[in-house]
Every structure is written in C-alpha cells, then in structure tokens.
Short mmCIF file of C-alpha atoms in Angstrom, two decimals:
data_model
loop_
_atom_site.label_atom_id
_atom_site.label_comp_id
_atom_site.label_asym_id
_atom_site.label_seq_id
_atom_site.Cartn_x
_atom_site.Cartn_y
_atom_site.Cartn_z
CA MET A 1 39.80 61.88 -37.98
CA PRO A 2 38.36 62.69 -41.43
CA ILE A 3 40.68 63.47 -44.34
CA ASN A 4 39.90 66.59 -46.33
CA LEU A 5 40.42 65.68 -49.98
CA SER A 6 38.26 68.42 -51.47
CA SER A 7 41.22 70.20 -53.05
CA TYR A 8 42.41 67.16 -54.97
CA THR A 9 41.09 66.22 -58.41
CA ALA A 10 42.59 62.74 -58.32
CA ILE A 11 43.99 60.48 -55.63
CA GLU A 12 45.27 56.96 -55.18
CA THR A 13 44.83 54.87 -52.08
CA GLY A 14 46.40 51.76 -50.72
CA LEU A 15 45.85 49.51 -47.74
CA PHE A 16 48.90 48.92 -45.62
CA VAL A 17 49.17 45.99 -43.26
CA ARG A 18 51.46 45.73 -40.27
CA ILE A 19 51.68 42.43 -38.36
CA GLU A 20 53.87 41.98 -35.28
CA VAL A 21 55.02 38.37 -35.07
CA ASP A 22 56.68 37.51 -31.78
CA TYR A 23 57.61 33.96 -32.79
CA TYR A 24 58.92 34.00 -36.33
CA LYS A 25 60.94 31.15 -37.83
CA THR A 26 62.08 30.80 -41.42
CA SER A 27 62.50 27.02 -41.08
CA ALA A 28 61.75 24.28 -38.59
CA GLY A 29 65.22 24.31 -37.09
CA ALA A 30 65.72 28.06 -37.07
CA THR A 31 65.89 30.13 -33.93
CA PRO A 32 62.62 32.02 -33.35
CA THR A 33 62.87 35.77 -33.55
CA SER A 34 60.52 38.70 -33.25
CA THR A 35 59.76 40.45 -36.50
CA VAL A 36 57.27 42.81 -38.08
CA LEU A 37 55.68 41.93 -41.42
CA ARG A 38 54.76 44.98 -43.51
CA PHE A 39 53.07 44.86 -46.87
CA SER A 40 50.46 46.71 -48.91
CA ASP A 41 48.32 46.44 -51.99
CA TYR A 42 50.04 49.50 -53.41
CA ARG A 43 52.54 49.29 -56.21
CA GLY A 44 56.16 49.15 -55.17
CA THR A 45 57.73 49.58 -51.79
CA VAL A 46 56.59 52.60 -49.83
CA THR A 47 58.06 54.06 -46.65
CA ILE A 48 55.56 55.29 -44.08
CA ASP A 49 56.56 56.62 -40.67
CA GLY A 50 60.07 55.36 -41.28
CA GLU A 51 58.96 51.80 -42.04
CA SER A 52 59.03 50.30 -45.51
CA TYR A 53 56.03 48.33 -46.76
CA VAL A 54 56.42 45.78 -49.54
CA GLY A 55 53.95 46.32 -52.33
CA LEU A 56 52.06 43.16 -53.21
CA GLY A 57 49.66 44.83 -55.60
CA ARG A 58 46.81 42.58 -56.61
CA LEU A 59 48.22 39.63 -54.69
CA LEU A 60 46.86 41.19 -51.54
CA ASN A 61 43.17 41.32 -50.86
CA ILE A 62 41.51 42.71 -47.77
CA THR A 63 37.81 42.42 -47.17
CA PRO A 64 35.98 45.71 -46.61
CA THR A 65 35.64 47.17 -43.15
CA VAL A 66 32.74 49.11 -41.71
CA SER A 67 33.26 52.44 -40.00
CA GLU A 68 30.81 53.29 -37.27
CA LEU A 69 30.60 56.08 -34.77
CA ARG A 70 30.29 53.62 -31.93
CA GLY A 71 32.93 50.97 -31.41
CA THR A 72 31.60 47.65 -32.63
CA THR A 73 32.95 44.21 -33.15
CA GLY A 74 33.99 43.06 -36.58
CA SER A 75 36.52 41.05 -38.49
CA VAL A 76 38.41 41.25 -41.75
CA THR A 77 40.17 38.64 -43.82
CA VAL A 78 43.56 39.43 -45.28
CA THR A 79 44.37 37.18 -48.22
CA ILE A 80 47.77 36.92 -49.86
CA SER A 81 48.09 34.94 -53.06
CA GLY A 82 51.07 33.78 -55.05
CA ILE A 83 53.12 32.58 -52.14
CA PRO A 84 56.02 30.46 -53.40
CA ASN A 85 56.40 26.97 -52.01
CA THR A 86 59.71 27.92 -50.46
CA SER A 87 57.98 30.46 -48.24
CA ILE A 88 55.40 28.07 -46.85
CA ALA A 89 57.82 26.97 -44.14
CA GLU A 90 57.89 30.50 -42.75
CA ILE A 91 54.14 30.47 -42.29
CA VAL A 92 53.92 26.96 -40.90
CA ASN A 93 56.77 27.34 -38.40
CA SER A 94 55.85 30.80 -37.20
CA ARG A 95 53.08 31.52 -34.76
CA MET A 96 50.72 33.78 -36.59
CA LYS A 97 47.71 33.27 -34.37
CA GLY A 98 47.36 35.97 -31.77
CA CYS A 99 49.64 38.44 -33.52
CA PRO A 100 48.53 42.10 -33.40
CA ILE A 101 47.59 43.43 -36.82
CA LYS A 102 47.03 47.01 -37.92
CA ILE A 103 45.61 48.07 -41.26
CA TYR A 104 45.91 51.64 -42.50
CA ARG A 105 44.59 53.38 -45.58
CA VAL A 106 47.10 55.76 -47.13
CA VAL A 107 46.26 58.37 -49.75
CA PHE A 108 48.77 59.13 -52.51
CA ASP A 109 49.20 61.63 -55.27
CA PRO A 110 48.59 59.56 -58.45
CA VAL A 111 51.04 61.59 -60.46
CA THR A 112 54.04 61.55 -58.17
CA GLY A 113 53.14 58.45 -56.19
CA THR A 114 53.96 60.19 -52.93
CA GLN A 115 51.93 60.17 -49.76
CA LEU A 116 49.75 63.26 -49.42
CA ALA A 117 50.96 65.41 -46.54
CA ILE A 118 47.54 66.12 -45.08
CA THR A 119 46.10 65.69 -41.62
CA GLY A 120 44.71 62.25 -40.97
CA ASN A 121 46.81 60.49 -43.59
CA PRO A 122 47.43 57.59 -43.06
CA ALA A 123 44.10 56.68 -41.49
CA GLY A 124 43.64 53.67 -39.27
CA ARG A 125 41.15 51.20 -40.68
CA PHE A 126 41.41 48.13 -38.51
CA PHE A 127 43.23 47.22 -35.31
CA GLY A 128 42.97 43.69 -34.09
CA ILE A 129 44.43 40.25 -33.64
CA VAL A 130 45.09 37.43 -36.11
CA SER A 131 42.63 34.94 -34.72
CA ASN A 132 43.14 32.21 -37.31
CA TYR A 133 44.68 31.52 -40.68
CA THR A 134 44.26 29.02 -43.49
CA LEU A 135 46.62 27.86 -46.16
CA GLU A 136 45.21 26.82 -49.52
CA GLU A 137 47.17 25.09 -52.18
CA ASP A 138 45.99 25.09 -55.79
CA TYR A 139 48.03 22.31 -57.41
CA SER A 140 48.10 21.97 -61.18
CA VAL A 141 49.08 18.50 -62.33
CA ASP A 142 49.45 19.50 -65.96
CA GLU A 143 51.68 22.43 -65.27
CA ARG A 144 53.34 20.65 -62.36
CA ARG A 145 53.24 23.66 -60.13
CA SER A 146 51.16 24.91 -57.26
CA THR A 147 49.90 28.25 -56.08
CA ASN A 148 49.55 28.94 -52.39
CA THR A 149 47.18 31.35 -50.73
CA ILE A 150 47.09 32.34 -47.09
CA ALA A 151 43.98 33.85 -45.60
CA MET A 152 44.31 35.46 -42.18
CA ILE A 153 41.08 35.94 -40.28
CA CYS A 154 41.53 38.96 -38.05
CA THR A 155 39.37 39.82 -35.07
CA SER A 156 38.98 43.42 -34.04
CA ASN A 157 40.14 44.55 -30.63
CA MET A 158 36.52 45.16 -29.68
CA GLU A 159 35.50 41.59 -30.39
CA PHE A 160 38.66 40.35 -28.77
CA LEU A 161 37.80 42.22 -25.59
CA ASP A 162 34.25 40.91 -25.69
CA ASN A 163 35.51 37.36 -25.80
CA LYS A 164 38.26 37.82 -23.30
CA VAL A 165 37.80 36.18 -19.94
CA THR A 166 40.13 37.29 -17.20
CA GLY A 167 40.30 37.29 -13.46
CA ARG A 168 41.55 35.05 -10.75
CA LYS A 169 39.60 32.11 -9.41
CA THR A 170 39.82 30.64 -5.93
CA ASN A 171 41.84 27.59 -6.87
CA PRO A 172 45.57 26.83 -6.67
CA SER A 173 46.26 26.73 -10.42
CA SER A 174 44.63 30.09 -11.00
CA MET A 175 46.62 31.63 -8.16
CA LYS A 176 49.91 30.14 -9.34
CA GLN A 177 49.28 31.38 -12.87
CA PHE A 178 49.90 34.87 -11.53
CA TYR A 179 51.90 34.17 -8.36
CA PRO A 180 53.78 30.86 -8.67
CA SER A 181 55.06 30.78 -5.08
CA ASP A 182 51.79 31.75 -3.40
CA VAL A 183 50.18 28.72 -1.73
CA SER A 184 47.22 30.56 -0.21
CA PHE A 185 44.61 28.67 -2.25
CA ASP A 186 46.25 25.25 -2.07
CA ARG A 187 43.76 23.91 0.47
CA VAL A 188 40.63 25.03 -1.34
CA PRO A 189 40.03 21.77 -3.28
CA SER A 190 40.51 19.65 -0.15
CA LEU A 191 37.99 21.75 1.79
CA VAL A 192 35.18 20.96 -0.63
CA GLY A 193 32.77 18.76 1.32
CA ALA A 194 34.97 18.70 4.44
CA ASN A 195 33.22 18.51 7.80
CA PHE A 196 34.26 20.19 11.05
CA ASN A 197 32.81 19.03 14.36
CA PHE A 198 32.85 22.48 15.87
CA GLY A 199 32.41 22.40 19.65
CA ALA A 200 32.30 18.61 19.83
CA PRO A 201 34.02 17.04 22.82
CA GLN A 202 37.25 15.29 22.03
CA MET B 1 20.00 -15.81 82.78
CA SER B 2 21.37 -12.44 81.63
CA TRP B 3 19.49 -9.81 79.61
CA ILE B 4 21.70 -10.68 76.59
CA ASP B 5 20.32 -14.19 76.61
CA ASP B 6 16.80 -12.71 76.65
CA ILE B 7 17.59 -10.75 73.47
CA ILE B 8 18.99 -13.84 71.77
CA ASP B 9 15.92 -15.84 72.67
CA PHE B 10 13.66 -13.09 71.29
CA GLY B 11 15.64 -13.04 68.01
CA SER B 12 15.48 -16.78 67.70
CA THR B 13 11.76 -16.74 68.29
CA ALA B 14 11.25 -13.98 65.66
CA ILE B 15 13.28 -15.86 63.03
CA GLU B 16 11.42 -19.03 63.74
CA TRP B 17 8.14 -17.10 63.41
CA LEU B 18 9.22 -15.55 60.07
CA GLY B 19 10.48 -18.89 58.79
CA GLY B 20 7.37 -20.71 59.97
CA ASN B 21 4.24 -21.57 58.03
CA SER B 22 1.98 -19.35 60.04
CA ILE B 23 -0.12 -16.77 58.22
CA GLY B 24 1.55 -13.95 60.17
CA GLY B 25 5.02 -15.17 59.16
CA GLN B 26 4.08 -15.46 55.50
CA LEU B 27 2.64 -11.92 55.48
CA ALA B 28 5.73 -10.58 57.18
CA ARG B 29 8.00 -12.29 54.61
CA THR B 30 5.94 -10.82 51.75
CA ALA B 31 6.15 -7.34 53.29
CA LEU B 32 9.90 -7.57 53.75
CA THR B 33 10.40 -8.80 50.16
CA GLY B 34 8.30 -5.89 48.82
CA LEU B 35 10.30 -3.42 50.89
CA ALA B 36 13.54 -4.78 49.53
CA LEU B 37 12.30 -4.62 45.91
CA ASN B 38 11.13 -1.06 46.43
CA GLN B 39 14.56 -0.01 47.72
CA ILE B 40 16.31 -1.66 44.75
CA THR B 41 13.95 0.00 42.23
CA GLU B 42 14.49 3.43 43.78
CA SER B 43 18.22 2.92 43.69
CA ILE B 44 18.12 1.99 39.99
CA ASN B 45 15.94 5.01 39.16
CA LYS B 46 18.34 7.32 40.96
CA ASP B 47 21.24 5.91 38.94
CA ASN B 48 19.32 6.41 35.67
CA GLU B 49 18.44 9.98 36.56
CA ALA B 50 22.04 10.72 37.35
CA ALA B 51 23.10 9.20 34.01
CA ASN B 52 20.48 11.25 32.16
CA ASN B 53 21.62 14.44 33.83
CA THR B 54 25.21 13.73 32.82
CA THR B 55 24.24 13.22 29.09
CA GLN B 56 22.35 16.52 28.90
CA ALA B 57 25.33 18.44 30.25
CA VAL B 58 27.61 17.42 27.33
CA ASP B 59 27.24 19.64 24.24
CA PRO B 60 27.82 17.58 21.10
CA GLY B 61 28.73 20.69 19.14
CA VAL B 62 27.73 21.28 15.54
CA ARG B 63 28.90 19.75 12.32
CA LEU B 64 30.07 22.49 10.00
CA GLN B 65 30.63 22.03 6.32
CA VAL B 66 32.45 24.66 4.30
CA ASN B 67 31.97 24.47 0.59
CA PRO B 68 34.56 26.64 -1.11
CA ASP B 69 34.04 27.08 -4.81
CA THR B 70 37.11 26.38 -6.92
CA GLU B 71 35.46 28.20 -9.84
CA TYR B 72 34.59 31.34 -7.88
CA ARG B 73 35.89 34.37 -9.71
CA ILE B 74 37.31 36.94 -7.31
CA PRO B 75 35.41 40.20 -7.76
CA LEU B 76 36.78 43.64 -8.36
CA VAL B 77 35.70 46.66 -6.33
CA TYR B 78 36.07 50.29 -7.33
CA GLY B 79 34.64 52.95 -5.06
CA GLU B 80 32.43 51.55 -2.32
CA ALA B 81 30.66 48.21 -2.14
CA THR B 82 29.23 45.76 0.37
CA LEU B 83 29.97 42.17 -0.41
CA GLY B 84 30.73 38.84 1.18
CA GLY B 85 33.84 36.76 0.93
CA ALA B 86 34.65 33.34 -0.42
CA VAL B 87 36.00 30.78 2.05
CA THR B 88 39.48 29.83 0.88
CA ASP B 89 40.73 28.17 4.04
CA ALA B 90 39.27 26.81 7.28
CA VAL B 91 40.98 25.27 10.29
CA LEU B 92 39.53 23.75 13.47
CA THR B 93 41.82 24.02 16.51
CA ASN B 94 41.88 24.31 20.29
CA GLY B 95 40.18 20.98 20.98
CA ASN B 96 37.43 21.62 18.43
CA LEU B 97 36.50 24.86 20.15
CA THR B 98 38.02 27.42 17.77
CA MET B 99 37.45 27.82 14.05
CA PHE B 100 39.55 29.95 11.76
CA TYR B 101 38.29 31.03 8.36
CA CYS B 102 39.97 32.93 5.57
CA LEU B 103 37.46 34.94 3.55
CA THR B 104 38.73 36.26 0.24
CA ILE B 105 36.83 39.43 -0.61
CA CYS B 106 38.19 41.06 -3.77
CA GLU B 107 41.21 41.86 -5.89
CA ARG B 108 43.54 44.71 -5.03
CA THR B 109 43.51 47.24 -7.83
CA GLY B 110 46.43 49.11 -9.35
CA ASN B 111 47.80 52.62 -9.03
CA THR B 112 45.72 55.76 -9.07
CA ASN B 113 46.30 58.80 -11.32
CA LEU B 114 46.19 56.76 -14.54
CA GLY B 115 48.68 54.25 -13.23
CA SER B 116 51.33 56.78 -12.26
CA GLY B 117 50.09 57.59 -8.74
CA ALA B 118 50.00 55.76 -5.46
CA GLN B 119 48.86 52.20 -4.94
CA SER B 120 45.11 52.10 -4.37
CA THR B 121 44.14 51.31 -0.78
CA PHE B 122 41.10 49.73 0.83
CA GLN B 123 39.18 50.74 3.93
CA PHE B 124 36.83 48.50 5.88
CA LYS B 125 33.95 50.82 6.72
CA ASP B 126 31.68 48.25 8.37
CA ILE B 127 31.39 44.51 8.86
CA TYR B 128 28.05 42.73 9.09
CA TRP B 129 27.26 39.36 10.65
CA ASP B 130 23.86 37.99 9.65
CA ASP B 131 22.80 41.51 8.66
CA SER B 132 23.81 42.94 12.03
CA ARG B 133 26.59 45.49 12.18
CA LEU B 134 29.48 44.30 14.30
CA LEU B 135 30.98 46.40 17.06
CA PHE B 136 34.59 45.91 18.07
CA GLN B 137 36.59 46.34 21.19
CA SER B 138 39.23 49.06 21.20
CA ASP B 139 41.71 46.82 19.35
CA GLY B 140 39.53 46.86 16.23
CA ILE B 141 39.81 43.07 16.00
CA THR B 142 37.79 41.53 18.83
CA VAL B 143 34.03 41.72 18.42
CA SER B 144 32.27 43.27 21.38
CA GLY B 145 28.73 42.94 20.09
CA PHE B 146 26.46 43.85 17.24
CA VAL B 147 23.74 46.30 16.33
CA ASP B 148 20.69 44.58 14.94
CA LYS B 149 18.08 45.93 12.54
CA SER B 150 16.06 47.49 15.34
CA ASN B 151 19.19 49.41 16.36
CA SER B 152 19.53 47.43 19.57
CA VAL B 153 22.97 46.58 20.82
CA CYS B 154 23.60 42.96 21.77
CA THR B 155 26.80 41.91 23.50
CA ASP B 156 26.35 38.16 23.30
CA TYR B 157 29.31 37.84 20.94
CA ASN B 158 31.65 39.80 23.17
CA GLY B 159 35.10 38.25 22.93
CA LYS B 160 33.88 35.23 20.98
CA ILE B 161 34.76 36.45 17.49
CA LYS B 162 37.86 38.13 16.12
CA ILE B 163 38.29 39.52 12.62
CA TRP B 164 41.59 40.59 11.11
CA CYS B 165 41.20 42.57 7.87
CA PHE B 166 43.87 42.83 5.19
CA GLY B 167 44.00 45.25 2.29
CA GLY B 168 46.28 43.74 -0.31
CA ASN B 169 48.30 40.82 1.01
CA SER B 170 49.19 38.96 4.20
CA THR B 171 51.29 41.80 5.57
CA THR B 172 48.93 44.75 5.05
CA GLN B 173 46.53 44.60 7.97
CA VAL B 174 43.76 47.18 7.94
CA ILE B 175 41.87 48.21 11.06
CA PRO B 176 38.18 48.95 10.40
CA ASN B 177 37.14 52.60 10.35
CA ASN B 178 36.54 54.27 13.72
CA TYR B 179 39.00 51.97 15.46
CA ALA B 180 42.73 52.26 15.98
CA ASN B 181 45.42 49.73 16.66
CA ALA B 182 49.06 50.60 16.17
CA THR B 183 50.13 46.97 16.33
CA SER B 184 49.63 45.14 13.07
CA VAL B 185 50.05 41.43 12.54
CA ASN B 186 50.67 39.28 9.50
CA ALA B 187 47.92 36.98 8.36
CA TYR B 188 50.23 34.00 8.36
CA ASP B 189 50.95 34.66 12.05
CA VAL B 190 47.24 34.50 12.82
CA MET B 191 45.95 31.69 10.62
CA PRO B 192 47.07 28.26 11.87
CA ASN B 193 49.45 26.33 9.61
CA TRP B 194 50.17 29.32 7.39
CA THR B 195 53.67 30.41 6.43
CA ALA B 196 55.11 33.41 4.62
CA ASN B 197 54.29 31.62 1.36
CA HIS B 198 50.61 32.20 2.15
CA ALA B 199 51.04 35.68 0.76
CA MET B 200 47.46 36.24 -0.46
CA SER B 201 49.06 38.33 -3.20
CA ASP B 202 47.03 41.36 -4.30
CA LEU B 203 43.95 40.23 -2.41
CA VAL B 204 41.66 41.98 0.04
CA PHE B 205 40.62 39.42 2.63
CA ALA B 206 39.80 38.75 6.26
CA ILE B 207 40.75 36.11 8.82
CA VAL B 208 37.85 35.25 11.13
CA ARG B 209 38.36 33.46 14.44
CA ILE B 210 35.30 32.01 16.19
CA ASP B 211 35.35 30.55 19.71
CA TYR B 212 32.50 28.10 20.22
CA ASP B 213 29.87 29.21 22.72
CA ALA B 214 26.49 27.58 22.31
CA ALA B 215 24.93 29.67 25.06
CA ALA B 216 25.90 32.89 23.27
CA GLY B 217 24.76 31.50 19.92
CA VAL B 218 28.25 31.37 18.49
CA ARG B 219 28.17 28.07 16.61
CA GLY B 220 29.70 28.86 13.27
CA LEU B 221 30.38 31.37 10.59
CA GLY B 222 27.47 33.67 9.99
CA ASN B 223 26.66 35.50 6.78
CA VAL B 224 29.59 37.91 6.88
CA LYS B 225 29.58 40.97 4.64
CA PHE B 226 32.16 43.69 4.35
CA LYS B 227 31.48 47.30 3.44
CA ILE B 228 34.73 48.33 1.82
CA GLU B 229 35.93 51.39 -0.02
CA ASN B 230 38.63 51.51 -2.65
CA SER B 231 40.62 54.74 -2.86
CA MET B 232 40.42 54.43 -6.65
CA THR B 233 37.22 56.30 -7.40
CA GLN B 234 37.98 58.59 -10.37
CA PRO B 235 36.29 57.32 -13.57
CA GLY B 236 39.45 57.84 -15.61
CA ASP B 237 41.56 55.91 -13.13
CA VAL B 238 39.02 53.10 -13.05
CA MET B 239 38.81 52.85 -16.84
CA TYR B 240 42.57 52.95 -17.21
CA ASP B 241 43.11 50.33 -14.50
CA TYR B 242 40.51 47.99 -15.92
CA MET B 243 41.76 48.39 -19.47
CA THR B 244 45.41 47.81 -18.69
CA ASN B 245 45.45 45.25 -15.91
CA THR B 246 46.61 41.85 -17.11
CA ARG B 247 45.24 39.95 -14.10
CA TYR B 248 41.61 41.02 -14.01
CA GLY B 249 41.31 43.53 -16.84
CA SER B 250 41.67 43.66 -20.57
CA GLY B 251 45.45 43.74 -20.59
CA ILE B 252 45.68 46.49 -23.18
CA ALA B 253 49.20 47.86 -23.45
CA PRO B 254 49.40 51.33 -21.86
CA ALA B 255 51.04 52.59 -25.06
CA GLU B 256 47.78 51.86 -26.88
CA ILE B 257 45.83 54.24 -24.65
CA TYR B 258 45.87 58.00 -25.04
CA ALA B 259 45.90 58.59 -21.32
CA SER B 260 46.55 62.32 -21.59
#
C-alpha cells in the first residue's frame, strides 16, 4: 500500500528489523528460550505496535531491497557492527539460521520524532528467513581490542518457497517422518528386485 | 497215444525246427526277434508320449517382478485426474495362485472452505486395466469384465480380480461410482500380513487381488489407472491448502495468509 507523503515538507525514515528466534541462549549452559530480537537504524528506542525497537543508528546496515509488482525472489543482508565480545556467545549459542525476519520502513516526523499516523505506515519491506550468518572479527593488536560484525543473509519467502521441497515419498523413513507408528511402507525397500512365481506349481 | 501227447510232439518238433540250422528256422527266428523289437519300441514310444502329455498340462506360471521406487514422490490431486499408483506392497499367497498388491495413488488433502470446512473426500469414478475400463459385480469390488477401446465388453476377468479402494486411510473404503456396497472393510483385513499399524495415513490407495488364470489372460498386474475426483475443487481452497499444508505444501502459517 503506497504512503501519501505529499502534505509533508520533511520526513525521517528508519528500517526496523524483527527476528523471531525460537532457540535463544545467552551462554553455552543456559536454557534455550524463545525470544524476539527487535532493532532499527533509527535513533533511540521506538515503540511500534506495542513493541519496542532498540535503535542501533549507524551500527545497523541493511542492503537495499527491490519492490516489484510481481512477487520475485530476492535477498538482503542485515549487518550489525560494534558487537561487544561479551555478546558473541549469544550469537554462537543461539540458532539464528531459519529464523523468520521481517523488515519494515517507518516514517517519522523529523521535528517531533514521532511516527506519522498515516495509512500504510509502517510499510513492509522484506519478509523472509535468515538463511545464513557470518561473524567477522576485526582485531587490533596495537589497541588490544576487537570489533565484531555479524552479517545475516536473509532469503525472501518467495525464494524460500522456490527452494522448498516437500511431499512424502514411498519409503519407510519418509512415512515415519510424518506418521511415526505407520508401517505401511516398511516393505517397500525389500520388494525392490523381488521375484514372485505367480501361478507356479508348488 | 492221447491227443495231448500229439500236441506235445508237435510243440517239440516246432521248437526243434526253430532251434535248428535250417533256413526256415533261421528266418522264423529273425521274424520273431523283429516282432519282439517292434513291440518294445511301440511300448517305449507310448510311454514317451504319455510323459510329454503330462509335461504340457502343467503351467509353470509367470515370474513377476515388482519394482517399487523408494524415491517416488506421492502426487497430489485437486479436482479430477486419471493416474496410476505406485506399488508399495505385494504378497503372493494361496499356493502361488493369488497376488495382492497395494497401489498408493495420491495424498489426501485437507479441509475445504479455506481449512475451516469438511475434510476433502475422494471418489473413484473409473478404474482402467491396460486402457480398458473395468466393470464390477454388484459389490463394487469384484471385477466382472472390462470395456475395451472398441466399446466391446469382455468378461474374461470375471471373478479373477478384486479391487478395494480407499480414500484417506486403511479404514475409509470407497466404492467406485455407480456401485453400492453397504459393507466396508479395512485394508489391513484384506491385505495379507497387515495389521492396524498399516494405517496408510492420509493416503488414497487401492488393494488389488489377482487370482491366476492363464486361460483368461490373468497373469499379473496390468497397467492400472484410477480416475479419481477430489471434493476440493475451489481455487481458493486449493491455494490455501497447498500454501498451508506442512506435509506436501509450503507450510505457511495460516496467520500469514489473509484468507478473508
């Protein structure tokens, strides 16, 4: 849905990222929990739809997305810089791959810093899955400190659906994946190449 | 001298003549030997003919090989389609004279009316055997014959083949269209060696029983095709089902779809 901004002389925008992590651990020995990570490249913490997003400012970078009339495949990379060493454990021990990610663009009034109450704001920019992530460490020997950067490669739902292979095959493991107690396909492997002397005298 | 003595004397004279070196005796011995050989040869030939006749009467049967594909992906049918089935089980019983096959046809789909309606159902509109449409007896299970391409009815298969159709699992028997049978059976009560754990969960399939009859041409499983119809035919229902189903579809959460 397009946003009508014709009546505004100045606006501010920010990209807001929402990642649902089903398996989130703060340390190796911690109990996994389900959590939602929310952050933006806007200044300060902003509440949208009742959820607060942490402002990362220039530490967050999101590659541009392409809007097309027809649904097409695509991917974006969400990069967060300046991650302290103490937070690396959260990334390493959590399962980021496969998490649903949503990116919205929100328009603000630059004077008041409040979200414009107009139709279509916020606007969805990207809905997909975190398909991979990389951690980069920039270690400075002289300063004896390091800077960490995480880059999350996100695949759109369209591409995800294109790559998805589903369906049941006629073998026992495929059947038991969906119905563990169903033994209907258990004999299929043993029938491969089997001979039956149909009508032969005993 | 009595007449018995006369006979004995004649016999003695004849034996002496046969055993003698006279030309007549030698010819007679040769003739008798030839006669004996001829009788022996005829006897041997009769025995051989009898043995040959016995061999031809025994039918050696046929060697069947079923090659189920463990990588076969079970298809999905919306609306109406004619398709074959994948062999997922085969059993030879009754002294090698009866074969049972399980043919898996397609997946059972979800609920109609955008997932909120009734469970979709399947009808078996027609069944084809080597491109000939099968006719059934009144029970809707036992084949009575077939209609070939020239629209001729052949009853050679009468009683030799039985087909039980199922529309979702082992307990949902479906009688083909135009037939009626109030008594339904479970697939695991028909297929040998099956138990209740052979549930065939969410599958449309058929159990085929074939009784060997070489004279009638019933020697194995033909090219069986099923013309089936899924009650899920509305485009919206189909899209919704395919998008949301986690078994054969995209597995999109229903909350992500603006179904209204």
